[in-house]
Amino acid sequence: MTVEQTLIVALIVVGFLLIVTVMMQPSKQQDALSALSGGAGDLFAERKSRGFEAVMRRSTAILGGLWFVIGFALMYLSAH
């Protein structure tokens, strides 16, 4: 297996994991409703995410960054 094939497989696996982590994130339905209704009461109520939500946010950011790095590596390898 060449390096390019390994990176393609890694890109597919990381992409699948990224989709799973995005789908597992908690719903932001209340935030969407307050955005439509004005939401002036929640203007300064920004809360820090904790627990499961924090883990999902962090893992989504890490997997997204990894997906871009692998994609750029594949692009570089295909150009040279």
Tab-separated table of C-alpha atoms in Angstrom:
chain	number	residue	atom	x	y	z
A	1	MET	CA	0.000	0.000	0.000
A	2	THR	CA	1.449	3.353	-0.989
A	3	VAL	CA	1.479	6.481	1.126
A	4	GLU	CA	-1.204	8.034	-1.056
A	5	GLN	CA	-3.528	5.059	-0.627
A	6	THR	CA	-2.945	5.086	3.134
A	7	LEU	CA	-3.818	8.776	3.292
A	8	ILE	CA	-6.985	8.211	1.255
A	9	VAL	CA	-8.103	5.486	3.661
A	10	ALA	CA	-7.251	7.729	6.631
A	11	LEU	CA	-9.221	10.594	5.050
A	12	ILE	CA	-12.278	8.375	4.639
A	13	VAL	CA	-12.059	7.053	8.215
A	14	VAL	CA	-11.555	10.520	9.725
A	15	GLY	CA	-14.409	11.874	7.580
A	16	PHE	CA	-16.730	9.157	8.847
A	17	LEU	CA	-15.707	9.811	12.470
A	18	LEU	CA	-16.244	13.530	11.925
A	19	ILE	CA	-19.777	12.917	10.671
A	20	VAL	CA	-20.502	10.705	13.685
A	21	THR	CA	-19.200	13.288	16.187
A	22	VAL	CA	-21.218	16.085	14.573
A	23	MET	CA	-24.373	13.972	14.673
A	24	MET	CA	-23.793	13.072	18.351
A	25	GLN	CA	-23.560	16.685	19.511
A	26	PRO	CA	-26.375	17.896	21.751
A	27	SER	CA	-29.203	19.823	20.139
A	28	LYS	CA	-29.147	23.617	20.198
A	29	GLN	CA	-32.894	23.930	19.688
A	30	GLN	CA	-33.366	26.532	22.415
A	31	ASP	CA	-30.634	28.690	20.887
A	32	ALA	CA	-32.283	28.501	17.477
A	33	LEU	CA	-35.667	29.488	18.928
A	34	SER	CA	-34.203	32.442	20.774
A	35	ALA	CA	-32.447	33.598	17.599
A	36	LEU	CA	-35.774	33.666	15.770
A	37	SER	CA	-37.614	35.407	18.598
A	38	GLY	CA	-34.969	38.025	19.292
A	39	GLY	CA	-33.310	36.384	22.281
A	40	ALA	CA	-32.520	39.619	24.117
A	41	GLY	CA	-32.765	37.834	27.474
A	42	ASP	CA	-29.922	35.489	26.546
A	43	LEU	CA	-27.647	38.177	25.156
A	44	PHE	CA	-24.978	37.870	27.860
A	45	ALA	CA	-25.753	34.308	28.972
A	46	GLU	CA	-22.864	32.654	27.128
A	47	ARG	CA	-22.063	29.494	29.040
A	48	LYS	CA	-18.942	27.421	28.839
A	49	SER	CA	-19.646	23.936	27.557
A	50	ARG	CA	-18.995	21.187	30.095
A	51	GLY	CA	-18.952	17.415	30.185
A	52	PHE	CA	-20.171	15.558	27.137
A	53	GLU	CA	-20.741	18.734	25.138
A	54	ALA	CA	-17.164	19.895	25.709
A	55	VAL	CA	-15.757	16.516	24.689
A	56	MET	CA	-17.839	16.494	21.511
A	57	ARG	CA	-16.807	20.055	20.600
A	58	ARG	CA	-13.136	19.292	21.166
A	59	SER	CA	-13.229	16.009	19.254
A	60	THR	CA	-15.067	17.671	16.346
A	61	ALA	CA	-12.429	20.409	16.164
A	62	ILE	CA	-9.557	17.917	16.327
A	63	LEU	CA	-11.076	15.605	13.707
A	64	GLY	CA	-11.863	18.553	11.438
A	65	GLY	CA	-8.297	19.815	11.666
A	66	LEU	CA	-6.929	16.330	11.029
A	67	TRP	CA	-9.211	15.952	8.010
A	68	PHE	CA	-7.872	19.205	6.533
A	69	VAL	CA	-4.246	18.244	7.199
A	70	ILE	CA	-4.701	14.867	5.512
A	71	GLY	CA	-6.482	16.548	2.605
A	72	PHE	CA	-3.656	19.053	2.151
A	73	ALA	CA	-1.091	16.234	2.341
A	74	LEU	CA	-2.941	14.341	-0.384
A	75	MET	CA	-3.104	17.481	-2.498
A	76	TYR	CA	0.642	18.018	-2.070
A	77	LEU	CA	1.448	14.404	-2.938
A	78	SER	CA	-0.716	14.470	-6.055
A	79	ALA	CA	0.983	17.677	-7.267
A	80	HIS	CA	4.496	16.255	-6.906
